[in-house]
Coordinates of C-alpha atoms and ligand atoms in Angstrom, one line a residue:
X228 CA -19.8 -33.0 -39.8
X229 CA -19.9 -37.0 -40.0
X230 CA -16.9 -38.4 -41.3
X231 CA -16.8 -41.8 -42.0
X232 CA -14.2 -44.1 -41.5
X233 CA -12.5 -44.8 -44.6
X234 CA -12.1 -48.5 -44.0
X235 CA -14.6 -50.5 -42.4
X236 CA -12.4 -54.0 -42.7
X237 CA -11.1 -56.0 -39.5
X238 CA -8.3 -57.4 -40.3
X239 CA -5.0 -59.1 -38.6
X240 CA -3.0 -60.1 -41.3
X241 CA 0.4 -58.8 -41.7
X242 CA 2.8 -61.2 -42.5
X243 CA 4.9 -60.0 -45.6
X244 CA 5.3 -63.4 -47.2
X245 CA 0.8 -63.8 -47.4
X246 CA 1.1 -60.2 -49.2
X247 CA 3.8 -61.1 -51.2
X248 CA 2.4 -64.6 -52.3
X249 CA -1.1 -62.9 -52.7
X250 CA 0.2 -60.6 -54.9
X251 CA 1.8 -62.4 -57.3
X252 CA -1.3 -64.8 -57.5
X253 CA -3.1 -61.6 -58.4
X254 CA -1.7 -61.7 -61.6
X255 CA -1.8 -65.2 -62.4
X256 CA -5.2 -65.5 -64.8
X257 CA -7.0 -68.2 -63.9
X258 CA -10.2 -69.1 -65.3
X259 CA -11.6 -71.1 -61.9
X260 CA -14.3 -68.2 -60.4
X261 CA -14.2 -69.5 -56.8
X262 CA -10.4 -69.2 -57.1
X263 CA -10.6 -65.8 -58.4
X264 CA -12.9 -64.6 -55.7
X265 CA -10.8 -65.9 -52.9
X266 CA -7.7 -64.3 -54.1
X267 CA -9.1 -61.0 -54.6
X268 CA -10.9 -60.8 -51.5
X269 CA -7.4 -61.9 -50.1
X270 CA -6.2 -58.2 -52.0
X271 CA -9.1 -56.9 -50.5
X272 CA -8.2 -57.5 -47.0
X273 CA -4.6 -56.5 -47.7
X274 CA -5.4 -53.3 -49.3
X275 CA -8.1 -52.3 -46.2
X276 CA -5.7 -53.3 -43.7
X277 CA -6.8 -51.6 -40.1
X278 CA -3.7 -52.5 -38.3
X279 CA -2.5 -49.4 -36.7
X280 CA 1.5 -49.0 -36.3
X281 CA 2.2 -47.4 -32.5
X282 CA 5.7 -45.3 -32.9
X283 CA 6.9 -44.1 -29.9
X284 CA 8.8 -41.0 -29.6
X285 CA 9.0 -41.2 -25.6
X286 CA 13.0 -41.4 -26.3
X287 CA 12.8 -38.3 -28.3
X288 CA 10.1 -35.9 -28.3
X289 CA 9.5 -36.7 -24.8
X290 CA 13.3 -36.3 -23.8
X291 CA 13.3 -33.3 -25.4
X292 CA 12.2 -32.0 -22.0
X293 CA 14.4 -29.8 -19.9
X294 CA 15.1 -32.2 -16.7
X295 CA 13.4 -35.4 -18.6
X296 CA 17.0 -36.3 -19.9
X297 CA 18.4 -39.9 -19.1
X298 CA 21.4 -41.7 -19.7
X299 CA 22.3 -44.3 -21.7
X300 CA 21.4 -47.0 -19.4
X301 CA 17.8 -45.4 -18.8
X302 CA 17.2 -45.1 -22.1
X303 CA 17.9 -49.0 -22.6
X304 CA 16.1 -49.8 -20.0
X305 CA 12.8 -47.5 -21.6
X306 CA 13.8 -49.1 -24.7
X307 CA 13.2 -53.0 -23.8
X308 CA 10.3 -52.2 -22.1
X309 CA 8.7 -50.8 -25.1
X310 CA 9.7 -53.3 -26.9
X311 CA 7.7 -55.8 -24.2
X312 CA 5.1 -53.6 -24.6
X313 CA 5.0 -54.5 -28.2
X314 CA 5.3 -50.5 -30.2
X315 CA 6.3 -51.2 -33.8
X316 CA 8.7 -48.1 -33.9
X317 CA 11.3 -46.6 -31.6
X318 CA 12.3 -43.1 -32.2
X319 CA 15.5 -43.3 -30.4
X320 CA 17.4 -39.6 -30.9
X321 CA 18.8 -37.4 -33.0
X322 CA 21.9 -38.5 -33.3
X323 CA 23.2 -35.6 -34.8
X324 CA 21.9 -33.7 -31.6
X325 CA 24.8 -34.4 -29.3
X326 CA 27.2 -37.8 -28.9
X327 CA 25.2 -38.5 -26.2
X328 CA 22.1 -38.6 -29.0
X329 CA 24.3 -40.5 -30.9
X330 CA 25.2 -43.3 -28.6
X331 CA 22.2 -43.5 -27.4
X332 CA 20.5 -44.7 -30.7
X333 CA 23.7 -47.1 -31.3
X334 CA 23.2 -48.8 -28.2
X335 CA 19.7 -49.0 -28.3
X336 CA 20.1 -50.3 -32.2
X337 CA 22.0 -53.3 -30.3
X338 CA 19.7 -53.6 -27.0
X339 CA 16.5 -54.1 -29.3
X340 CA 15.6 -57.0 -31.5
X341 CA 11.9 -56.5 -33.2
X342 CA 11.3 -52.7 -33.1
X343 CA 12.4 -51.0 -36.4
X344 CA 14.6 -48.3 -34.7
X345 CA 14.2 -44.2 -36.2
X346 CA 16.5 -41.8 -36.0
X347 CA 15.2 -37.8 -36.2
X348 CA 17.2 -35.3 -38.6
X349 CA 16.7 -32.1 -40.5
X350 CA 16.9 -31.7 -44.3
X351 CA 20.0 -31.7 -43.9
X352 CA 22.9 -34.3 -45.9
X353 CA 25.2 -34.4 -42.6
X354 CA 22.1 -35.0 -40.0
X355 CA 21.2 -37.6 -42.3
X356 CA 24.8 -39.3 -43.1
X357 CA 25.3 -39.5 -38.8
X358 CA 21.8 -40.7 -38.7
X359 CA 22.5 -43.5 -40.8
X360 CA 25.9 -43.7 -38.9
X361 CA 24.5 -44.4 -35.6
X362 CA 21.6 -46.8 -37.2
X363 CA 24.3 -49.1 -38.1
X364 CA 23.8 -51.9 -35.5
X365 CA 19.3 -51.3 -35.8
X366 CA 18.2 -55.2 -37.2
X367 CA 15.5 -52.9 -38.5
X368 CA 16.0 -49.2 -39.2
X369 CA 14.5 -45.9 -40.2
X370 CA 15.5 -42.7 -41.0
X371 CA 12.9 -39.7 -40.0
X372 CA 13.8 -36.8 -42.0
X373 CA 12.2 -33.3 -43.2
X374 CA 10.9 -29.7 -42.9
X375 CA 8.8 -27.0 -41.6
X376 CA 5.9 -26.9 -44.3
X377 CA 3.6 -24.4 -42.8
X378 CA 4.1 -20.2 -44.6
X379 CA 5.2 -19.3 -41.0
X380 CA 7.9 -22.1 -41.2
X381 CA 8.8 -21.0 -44.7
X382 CA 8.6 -17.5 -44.5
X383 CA 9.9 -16.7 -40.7
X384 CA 12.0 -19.6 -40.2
X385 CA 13.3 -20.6 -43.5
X386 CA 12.9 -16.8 -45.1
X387 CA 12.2 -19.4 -48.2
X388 CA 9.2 -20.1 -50.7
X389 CA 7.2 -23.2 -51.2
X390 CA 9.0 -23.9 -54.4
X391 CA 12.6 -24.2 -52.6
X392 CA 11.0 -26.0 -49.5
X393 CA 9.6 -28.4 -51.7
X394 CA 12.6 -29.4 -53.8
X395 CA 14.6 -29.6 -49.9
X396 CA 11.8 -32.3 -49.1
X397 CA 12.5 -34.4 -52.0
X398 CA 16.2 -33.6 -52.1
X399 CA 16.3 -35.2 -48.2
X400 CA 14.3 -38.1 -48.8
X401 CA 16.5 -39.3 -52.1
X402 CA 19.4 -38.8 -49.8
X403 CA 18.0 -40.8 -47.3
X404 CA 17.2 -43.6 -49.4
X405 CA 21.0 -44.0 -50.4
X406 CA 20.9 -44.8 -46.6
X407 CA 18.3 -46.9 -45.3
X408 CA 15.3 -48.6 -47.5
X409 CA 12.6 -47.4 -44.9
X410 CA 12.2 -43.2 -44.9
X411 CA 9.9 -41.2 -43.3
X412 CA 9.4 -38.0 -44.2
X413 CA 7.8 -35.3 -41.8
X414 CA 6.2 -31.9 -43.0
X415 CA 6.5 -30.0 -39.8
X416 CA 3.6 -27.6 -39.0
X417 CA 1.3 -29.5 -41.1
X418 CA -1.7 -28.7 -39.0
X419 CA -0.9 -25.3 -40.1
X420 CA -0.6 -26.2 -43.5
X421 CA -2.2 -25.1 -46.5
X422 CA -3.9 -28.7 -47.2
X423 CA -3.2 -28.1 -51.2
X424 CA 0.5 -27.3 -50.7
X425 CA 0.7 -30.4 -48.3
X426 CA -0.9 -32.5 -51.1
X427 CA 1.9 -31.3 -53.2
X428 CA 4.6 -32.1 -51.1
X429 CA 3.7 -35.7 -50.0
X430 CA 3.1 -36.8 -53.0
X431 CA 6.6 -35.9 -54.3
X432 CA 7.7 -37.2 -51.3
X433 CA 6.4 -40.3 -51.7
X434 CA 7.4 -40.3 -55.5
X435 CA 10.8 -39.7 -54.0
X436 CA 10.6 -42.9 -52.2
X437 CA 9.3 -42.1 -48.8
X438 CA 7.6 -45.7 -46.9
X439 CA 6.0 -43.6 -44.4
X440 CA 4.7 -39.8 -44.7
X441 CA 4.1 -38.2 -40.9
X442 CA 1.6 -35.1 -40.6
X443 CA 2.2 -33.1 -37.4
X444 CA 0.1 -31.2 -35.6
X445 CA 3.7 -29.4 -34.6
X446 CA 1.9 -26.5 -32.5
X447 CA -0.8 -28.4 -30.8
X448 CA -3.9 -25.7 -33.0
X449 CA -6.1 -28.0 -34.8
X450 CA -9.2 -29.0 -34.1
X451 CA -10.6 -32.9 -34.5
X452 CA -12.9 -32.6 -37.3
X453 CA -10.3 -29.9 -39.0
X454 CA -7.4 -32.3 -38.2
X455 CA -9.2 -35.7 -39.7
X456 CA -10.5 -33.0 -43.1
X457 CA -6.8 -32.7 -43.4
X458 CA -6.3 -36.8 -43.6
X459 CA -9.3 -37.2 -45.3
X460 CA -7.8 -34.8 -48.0
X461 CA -4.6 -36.3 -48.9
X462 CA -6.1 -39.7 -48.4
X463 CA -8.0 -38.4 -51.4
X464 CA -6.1 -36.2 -53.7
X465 CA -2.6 -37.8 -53.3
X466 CA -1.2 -40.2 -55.9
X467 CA 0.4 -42.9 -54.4
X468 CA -0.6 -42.2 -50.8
X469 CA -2.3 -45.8 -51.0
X470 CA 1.1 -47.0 -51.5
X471 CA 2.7 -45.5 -47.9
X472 CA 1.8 -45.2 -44.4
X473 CA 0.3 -42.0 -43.0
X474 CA 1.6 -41.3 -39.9
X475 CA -0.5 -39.1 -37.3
X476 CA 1.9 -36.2 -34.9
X477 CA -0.2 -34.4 -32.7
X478 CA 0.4 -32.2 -29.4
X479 CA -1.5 -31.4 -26.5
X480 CA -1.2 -27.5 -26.6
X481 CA -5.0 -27.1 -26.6
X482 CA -5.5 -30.6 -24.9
X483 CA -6.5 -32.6 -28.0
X484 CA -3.6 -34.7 -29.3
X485 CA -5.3 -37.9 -28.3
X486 CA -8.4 -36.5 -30.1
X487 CA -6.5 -35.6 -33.1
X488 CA -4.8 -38.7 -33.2
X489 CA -8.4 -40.4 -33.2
X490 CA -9.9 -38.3 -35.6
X491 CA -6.6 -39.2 -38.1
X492 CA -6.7 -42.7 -37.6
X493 CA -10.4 -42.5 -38.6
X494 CA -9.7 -40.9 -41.9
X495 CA -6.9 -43.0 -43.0
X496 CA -3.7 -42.7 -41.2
X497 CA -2.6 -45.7 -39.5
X498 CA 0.5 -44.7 -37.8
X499 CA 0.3 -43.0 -34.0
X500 CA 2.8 -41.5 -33.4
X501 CA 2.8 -41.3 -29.3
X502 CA 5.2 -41.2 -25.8
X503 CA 4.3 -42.8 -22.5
X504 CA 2.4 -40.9 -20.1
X505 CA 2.0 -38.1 -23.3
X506 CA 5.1 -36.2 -21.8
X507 CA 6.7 -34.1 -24.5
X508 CA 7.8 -30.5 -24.9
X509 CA 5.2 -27.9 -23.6
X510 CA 1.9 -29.4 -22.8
X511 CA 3.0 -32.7 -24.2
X512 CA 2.3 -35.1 -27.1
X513 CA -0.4 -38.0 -27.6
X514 CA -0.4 -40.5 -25.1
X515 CA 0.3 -44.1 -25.8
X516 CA -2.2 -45.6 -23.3
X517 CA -4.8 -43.1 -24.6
X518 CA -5.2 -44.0 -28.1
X519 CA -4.1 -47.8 -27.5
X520 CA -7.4 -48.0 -24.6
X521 CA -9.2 -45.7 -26.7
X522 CA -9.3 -47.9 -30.2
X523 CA -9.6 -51.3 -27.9
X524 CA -12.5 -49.9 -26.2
X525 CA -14.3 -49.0 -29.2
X526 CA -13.8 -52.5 -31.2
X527 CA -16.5 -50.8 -34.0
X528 CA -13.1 -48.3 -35.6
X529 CA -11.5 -51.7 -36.4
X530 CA -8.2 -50.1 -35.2
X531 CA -5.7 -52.9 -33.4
X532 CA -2.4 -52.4 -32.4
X533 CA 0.0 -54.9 -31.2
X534 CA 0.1 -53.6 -27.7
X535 CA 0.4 -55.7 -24.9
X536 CA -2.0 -53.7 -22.6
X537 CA -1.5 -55.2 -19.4
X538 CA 2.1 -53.5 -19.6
X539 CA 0.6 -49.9 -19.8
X540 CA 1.0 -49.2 -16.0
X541 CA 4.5 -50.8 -15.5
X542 CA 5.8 -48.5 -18.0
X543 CA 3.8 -45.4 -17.2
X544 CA 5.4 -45.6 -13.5
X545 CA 8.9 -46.7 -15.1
X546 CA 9.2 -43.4 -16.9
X547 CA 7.8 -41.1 -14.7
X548 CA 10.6 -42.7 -12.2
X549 CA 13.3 -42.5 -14.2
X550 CA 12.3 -38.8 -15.8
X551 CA 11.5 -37.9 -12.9
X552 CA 8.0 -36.9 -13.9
X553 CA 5.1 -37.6 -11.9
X554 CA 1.9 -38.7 -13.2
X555 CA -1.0 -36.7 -12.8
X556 CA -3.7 -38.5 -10.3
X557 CA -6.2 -38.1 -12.9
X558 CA -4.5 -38.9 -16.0
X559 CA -6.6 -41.4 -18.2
X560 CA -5.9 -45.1 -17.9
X561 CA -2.8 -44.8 -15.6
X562 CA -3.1 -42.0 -12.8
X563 CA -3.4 -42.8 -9.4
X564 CA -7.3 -42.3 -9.6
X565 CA -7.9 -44.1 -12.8
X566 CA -9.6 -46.6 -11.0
X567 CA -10.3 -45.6 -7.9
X568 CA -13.8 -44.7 -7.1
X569 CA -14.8 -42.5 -3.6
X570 CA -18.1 -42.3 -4.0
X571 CA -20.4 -44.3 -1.9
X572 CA -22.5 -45.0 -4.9
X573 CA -19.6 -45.9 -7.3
X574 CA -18.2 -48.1 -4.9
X575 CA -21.7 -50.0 -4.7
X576 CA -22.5 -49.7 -8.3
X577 CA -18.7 -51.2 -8.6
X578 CA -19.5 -54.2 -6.4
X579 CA -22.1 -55.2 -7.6
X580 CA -20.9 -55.4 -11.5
X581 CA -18.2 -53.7 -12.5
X582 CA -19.0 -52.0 -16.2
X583 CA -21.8 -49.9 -14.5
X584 CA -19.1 -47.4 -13.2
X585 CA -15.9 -48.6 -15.2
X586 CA -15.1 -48.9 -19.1
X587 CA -12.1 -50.6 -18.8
X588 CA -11.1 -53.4 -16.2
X589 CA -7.7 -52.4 -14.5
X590 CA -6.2 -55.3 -14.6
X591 CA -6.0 -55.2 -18.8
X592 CA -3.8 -52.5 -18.4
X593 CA -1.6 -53.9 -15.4
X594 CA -3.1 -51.9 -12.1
X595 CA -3.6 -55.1 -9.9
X596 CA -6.8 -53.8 -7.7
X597 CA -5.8 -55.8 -4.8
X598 CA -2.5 -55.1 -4.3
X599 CA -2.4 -51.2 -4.4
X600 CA -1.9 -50.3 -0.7
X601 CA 1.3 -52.6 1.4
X602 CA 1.3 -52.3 5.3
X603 CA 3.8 -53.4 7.8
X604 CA 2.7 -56.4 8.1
X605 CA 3.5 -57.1 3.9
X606 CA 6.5 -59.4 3.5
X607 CA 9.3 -58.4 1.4
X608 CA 8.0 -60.5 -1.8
X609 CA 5.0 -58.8 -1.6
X610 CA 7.3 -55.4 -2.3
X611 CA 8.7 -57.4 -5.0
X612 CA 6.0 -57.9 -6.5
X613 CA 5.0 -54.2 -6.5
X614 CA 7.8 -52.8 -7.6
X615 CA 8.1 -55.5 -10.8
X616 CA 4.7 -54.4 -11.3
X617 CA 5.2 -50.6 -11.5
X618 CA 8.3 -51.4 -13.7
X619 CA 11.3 -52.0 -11.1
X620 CA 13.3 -54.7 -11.0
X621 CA 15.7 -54.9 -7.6
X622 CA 18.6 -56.9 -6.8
X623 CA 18.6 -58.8 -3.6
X624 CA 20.7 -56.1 -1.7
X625 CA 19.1 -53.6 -3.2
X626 CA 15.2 -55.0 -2.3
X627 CA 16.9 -55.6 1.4
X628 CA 17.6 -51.9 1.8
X629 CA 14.2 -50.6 0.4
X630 CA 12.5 -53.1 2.4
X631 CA 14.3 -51.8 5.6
X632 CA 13.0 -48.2 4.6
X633 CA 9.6 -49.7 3.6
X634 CA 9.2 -51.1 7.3
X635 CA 10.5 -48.1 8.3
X636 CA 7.9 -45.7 6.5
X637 CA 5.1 -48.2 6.9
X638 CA 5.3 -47.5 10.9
X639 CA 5.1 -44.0 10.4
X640 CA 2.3 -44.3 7.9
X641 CA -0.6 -46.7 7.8
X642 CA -0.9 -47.4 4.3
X643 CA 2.0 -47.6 1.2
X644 CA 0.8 -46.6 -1.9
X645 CA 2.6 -46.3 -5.5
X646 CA 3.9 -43.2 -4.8
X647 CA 5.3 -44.1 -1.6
X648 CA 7.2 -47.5 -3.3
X649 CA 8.4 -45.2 -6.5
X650 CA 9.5 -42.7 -3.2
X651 CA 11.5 -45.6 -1.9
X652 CA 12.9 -46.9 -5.1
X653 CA 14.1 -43.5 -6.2
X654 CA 16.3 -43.6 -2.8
X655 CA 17.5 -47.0 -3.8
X656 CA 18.6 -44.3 -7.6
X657 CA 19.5 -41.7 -5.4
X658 CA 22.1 -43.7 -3.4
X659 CA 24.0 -44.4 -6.9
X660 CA 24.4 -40.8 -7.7
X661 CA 27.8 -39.0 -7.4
X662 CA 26.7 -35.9 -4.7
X663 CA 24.9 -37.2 -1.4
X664 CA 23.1 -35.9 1.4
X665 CA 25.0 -36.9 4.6
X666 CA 23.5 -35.2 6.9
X667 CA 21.5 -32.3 7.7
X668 CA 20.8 -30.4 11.0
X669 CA 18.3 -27.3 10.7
X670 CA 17.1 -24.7 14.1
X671 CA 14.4 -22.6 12.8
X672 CA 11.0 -21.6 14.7
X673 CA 9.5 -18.0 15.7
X674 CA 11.4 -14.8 16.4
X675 CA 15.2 -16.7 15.3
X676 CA 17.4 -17.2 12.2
X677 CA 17.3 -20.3 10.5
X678 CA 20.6 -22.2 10.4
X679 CA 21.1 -25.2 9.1
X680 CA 24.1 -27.8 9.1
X681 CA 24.7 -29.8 5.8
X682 CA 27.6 -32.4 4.9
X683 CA 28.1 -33.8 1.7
X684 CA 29.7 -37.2 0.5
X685 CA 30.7 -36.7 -2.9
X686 CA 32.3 -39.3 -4.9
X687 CA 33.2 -40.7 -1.4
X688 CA 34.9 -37.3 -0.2
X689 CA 33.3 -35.4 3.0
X690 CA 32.2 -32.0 2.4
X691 CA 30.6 -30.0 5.7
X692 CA 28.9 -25.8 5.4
X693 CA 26.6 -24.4 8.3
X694 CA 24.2 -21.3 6.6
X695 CA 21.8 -18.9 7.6
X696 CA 18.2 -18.6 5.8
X697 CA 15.0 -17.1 6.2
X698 CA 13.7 -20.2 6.7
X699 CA 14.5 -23.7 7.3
X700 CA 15.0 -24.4 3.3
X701 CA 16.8 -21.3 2.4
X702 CA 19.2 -22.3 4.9
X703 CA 19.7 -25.8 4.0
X704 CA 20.1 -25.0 -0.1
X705 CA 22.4 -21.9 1.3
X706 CA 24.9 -24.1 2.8
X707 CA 24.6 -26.9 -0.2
X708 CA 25.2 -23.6 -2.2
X709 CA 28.8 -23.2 -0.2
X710 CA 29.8 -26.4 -1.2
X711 CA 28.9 -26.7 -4.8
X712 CA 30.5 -23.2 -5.8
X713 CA 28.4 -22.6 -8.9
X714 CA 26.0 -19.7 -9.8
X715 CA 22.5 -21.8 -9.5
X716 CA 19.3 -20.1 -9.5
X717 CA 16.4 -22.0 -7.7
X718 CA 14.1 -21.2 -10.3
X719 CA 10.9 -23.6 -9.4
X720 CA 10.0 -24.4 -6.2
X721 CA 7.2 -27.0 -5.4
X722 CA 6.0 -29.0 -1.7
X723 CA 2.9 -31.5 -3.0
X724 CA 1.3 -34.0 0.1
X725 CA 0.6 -37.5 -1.3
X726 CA -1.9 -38.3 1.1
X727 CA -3.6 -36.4 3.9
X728 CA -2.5 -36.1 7.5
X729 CA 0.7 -34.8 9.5
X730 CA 2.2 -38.1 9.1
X731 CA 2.2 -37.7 5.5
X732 CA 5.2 -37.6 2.9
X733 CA 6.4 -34.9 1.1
X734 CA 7.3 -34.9 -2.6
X735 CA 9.8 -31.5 -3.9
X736 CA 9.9 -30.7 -7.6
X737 CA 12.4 -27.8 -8.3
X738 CA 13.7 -26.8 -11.2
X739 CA 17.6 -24.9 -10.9
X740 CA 18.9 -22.9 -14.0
X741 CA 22.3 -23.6 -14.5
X742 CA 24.2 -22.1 -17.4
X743 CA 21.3 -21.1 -19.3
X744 CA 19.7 -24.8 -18.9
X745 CA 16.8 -26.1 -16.6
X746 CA 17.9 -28.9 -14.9
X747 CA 14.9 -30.7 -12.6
X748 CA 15.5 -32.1 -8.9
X749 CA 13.0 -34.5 -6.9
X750 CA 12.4 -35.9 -3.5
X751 CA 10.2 -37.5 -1.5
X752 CA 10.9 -37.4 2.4
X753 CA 8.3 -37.2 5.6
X754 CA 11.0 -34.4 6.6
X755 CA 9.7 -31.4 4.2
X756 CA 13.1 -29.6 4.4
X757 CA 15.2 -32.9 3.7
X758 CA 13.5 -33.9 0.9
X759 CA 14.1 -30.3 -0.3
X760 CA 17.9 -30.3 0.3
X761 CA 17.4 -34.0 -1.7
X762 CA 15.4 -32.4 -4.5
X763 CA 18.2 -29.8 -5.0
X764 CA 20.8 -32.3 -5.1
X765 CA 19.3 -34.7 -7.2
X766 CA 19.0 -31.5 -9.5
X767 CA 22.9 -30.8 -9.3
X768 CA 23.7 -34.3 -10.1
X769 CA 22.5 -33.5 -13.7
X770 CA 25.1 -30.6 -14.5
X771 CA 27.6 -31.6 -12.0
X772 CA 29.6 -34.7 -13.5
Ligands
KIV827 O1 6.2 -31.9 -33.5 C1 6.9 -32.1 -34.6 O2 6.6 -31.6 -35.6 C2 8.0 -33.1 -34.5 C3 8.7 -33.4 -35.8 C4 10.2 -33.3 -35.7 C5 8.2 -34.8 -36.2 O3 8.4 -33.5 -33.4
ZN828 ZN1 6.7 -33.3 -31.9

């Protein structure tokens, strides 16, 4: 089925005061035609605005994550960067969540200037009332409240009817607005929705004051053209829905949120709601870069957003460092092999003009082409330079001890890439943490027990163990397990190459339950079983405080 776009206008207008002034002209009656025309074409373009509004929820749906957690400092840090990159909307926690939630969205309300600044809650008076709390300092704020719409929300999780949910919708938006101004409502499970109930609930949401209605796709199930029918619907049968902004939620269960997010935005929603790098809970949500590239690259949707595009890869690298995430080679517009062509033919076709093979020039999204691999021979400012590019910003002690391990790994390896740099940088992270690796001494080989010898500094004290294994790992995480005395259960285990060859570095992901929680460990090292004994003890550092 075609669905057309419902509006066609290009327009970059948005400044408050030219609505405001063209408003109130509006309803001045003047008898001058040319006037008249002028100011209602003026309406016109207000009313058909195309302007989308990118909120980013990398700070809460994408730190929902088990091992994605940061601090307050890293979440700062994520926060001014988005704010560079120019989103319109920070979701920065759920305050009533944890304090740590709660702080985090207070200092972040101070940190950040131009962002309006959300805060998640339930229907529920208290989550609102600390969500308001810890929006106190926010120059602009929001509060994000609502509830599960879908019968399977109702029925299994609420063990409610439609009627009750709806009056819950309307009672938490009124209670918001004796709050904050600016309320979004959400209708979780609305891709599962009946579309007539939904109808019925936004538009008493909105008569209860909600600025901004969001429409998740909660699970991840909908289809494109079923997903942008669902817009298209309440675009269409809502009263005041011309009023408000329709906000677009969608996850990547089935690998379509950046479809789904298209498909909305073409039938009338104009607020993406999106994280960096799409992480999120389970297969993730929409990615930022995705729909930002996506509606620049096709300039006949009319969709524009404020982003600043040439920050995309900065950021992308900046949170998979700090969440310890990594970026998939061949993730759209910022994996390793966005732009990196093998074939023969590509590479010719490439040379010789560049739009034959590529749809979007890499340096509008930061990746500088010619400075992707370092060698030993590239001076320190040249690592400088990389690192500010892929988002990190070193001291001049700290840039003197990653350029030391930079010469060092760049005579063991011809070429640096990325990876190798965010390797080197998360050493520079590593040596802050509370519980380091000292040393560590393994024997292992044919026909013999492993043993390995491991010493500890933690918080400046010396800690030494010497384990068996059957192998050269077990032993090493055997005798870390002597000196951390908890029970931790090495749950995921995973040894990636970055590049090819014997020479090459070795990244570890685990994942070690602790107390019922996941908690994530990385490490990068060209010595397999170090950067194992590393990945487990960045891991610990997260539950041992
Ligand atoms: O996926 C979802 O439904 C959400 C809501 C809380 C907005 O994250
Ligand atoms: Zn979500």
């Amino acid at each position: 089925m075609d669905i057309k776009p419902l509006s066609r206008h290009n327009l970059s207008v948005n400044s408050l005061i030219f609505k405001a002034i063209i408003k109130l002209l509006i309803k001045l009656p003047t008898k001058n035609r040319k006037i008249y025309r002028l100011i209602s074409n003026c309406k016109q373009m207000i009313e058909t605005n195309d302007k989308i509004f990118i909120f980013d929820t990398t700070l809460r749906d994408g730190e929902q994550v088990p091992g994605c957690q940061l601090n307050t400092v890293e979440k700062i840090e994520v926060a001014k960067a988005l704010e560079e990159l120019g989103v319109d909307v920070i979701e920065a926690g759920f305050p009533v969540s944890s304090p740590g939630d709660f702080n985090s969205v207070v200092d972040i309300s101070k940190a950040v200037t131009w962002p309006v600044i959300c805060a998640l809650t339930r229907a529920v008076e208290n989550d609102i009332k600390v969500a308001a709390e810890a929006l106190k300092y926010a120059k602009h704020k929001r509060i994000h409240t609502g509830i599960g719409t879908s019968d399977y929300h109702i029925k299994y999780k609420f063990n409610s009817t439609r009627e009750d949910i709806l009056e819950r919708a309307v009672a938490c938006v009124k209670f918001a607005k004796s709050f904050v101004e600016d309320v979004q409502f959400y209708a979780e499970d609305a891709g599962r929705t009946d579309n007539e109930y939904l109808a019925r609930v936004v538009e008493a949401v909105i008569k209860a004051g909600a600025t901004v209605v969001n429409i998740p796709d909660t699970t991840g199930y909908c289809l494109p053209w079923e997903f942008g029918e669902k817009i298209r619907y309440l675009m269409e049968n809502v009263k005041g829905i011309d009023k408000i902004t329709i906000a677009c939620h969608c996850h990547n269960d089935l690998g379509m949120a950046t479809a789904n997010t298209m498909a909305a935005l073409r039938n009338g929603a104009r607020q993406a709601e999106v994280t960096i790098n799409g992480i999120g809970e389970r297969a993730g949500n929409t990615s930022l870069e995705e729909v930002v590239m996506t509606c620049r690259s096709h300039k006949e949707l009319h969709l524009e957003s404020n982003i600043n595009t040439t920050h995309l890869y900065g950021i992308s690298r900046m949170v998979s460092s700090l969440m310890n995430m990594p970026v998939q080679p061949n993730k759209a517009i910022v994996g390793r092999n966005a732009f990196a062509h093998s074939s023969g033919i590509h590479q010719d076709g490439v040379l010789k003009n560049r739009e034959s093979y590529e749809i979007i020039d890499p340096k509008e999204v930061g990746v500088d082409e010619n400075s992707i691999l370092l060698t030993a021979r590239s001076g320190r400012a040249a690592l400088k330079h990389r690192l500010h590019v892929l988002g990190i910003d070193m001291d001049k002690d700290a840039l003197d001890k990653a350029y030391e391990s930079f010469l060092k790994l760049a005579d063991r390896k011809k070429e640096i890439n990325d990876d190798d740099i965010m390797m080197l940088a998360g050493q520079h992270h590593a040596s802050k943490r509370r519980i380091k690796l000292a040393f560590l001494q393994v024997t292992s080989g044919v026909g013999i027990h492993s043993v390995a010898s491991v010493g500890l500094d933690i918080a400046g004290e010396k800690f030494e163990a010497c384990s068996t294994g059957n192998g050269p790992v077990d032993a090493a995480i055997n005798a870390i397990k002597q000196i951390i005395h908890r029970k931790m259960l090495l749950k995921e285990f995973l040894i990636q190459a970055i590049n090819k060859g014997s020479n090459d570095v070795g990244k570890v992901h685990m994942t070690v339950e602790y107390e019922g929680n996941s908690y994530y460990g990385f490490s990068a090292n060209t010595d397999i079983v170090a950067a194992s004994a590393e990945a487990f003890i960045d891991a610990i550092n997260k539950f041992v405080r």
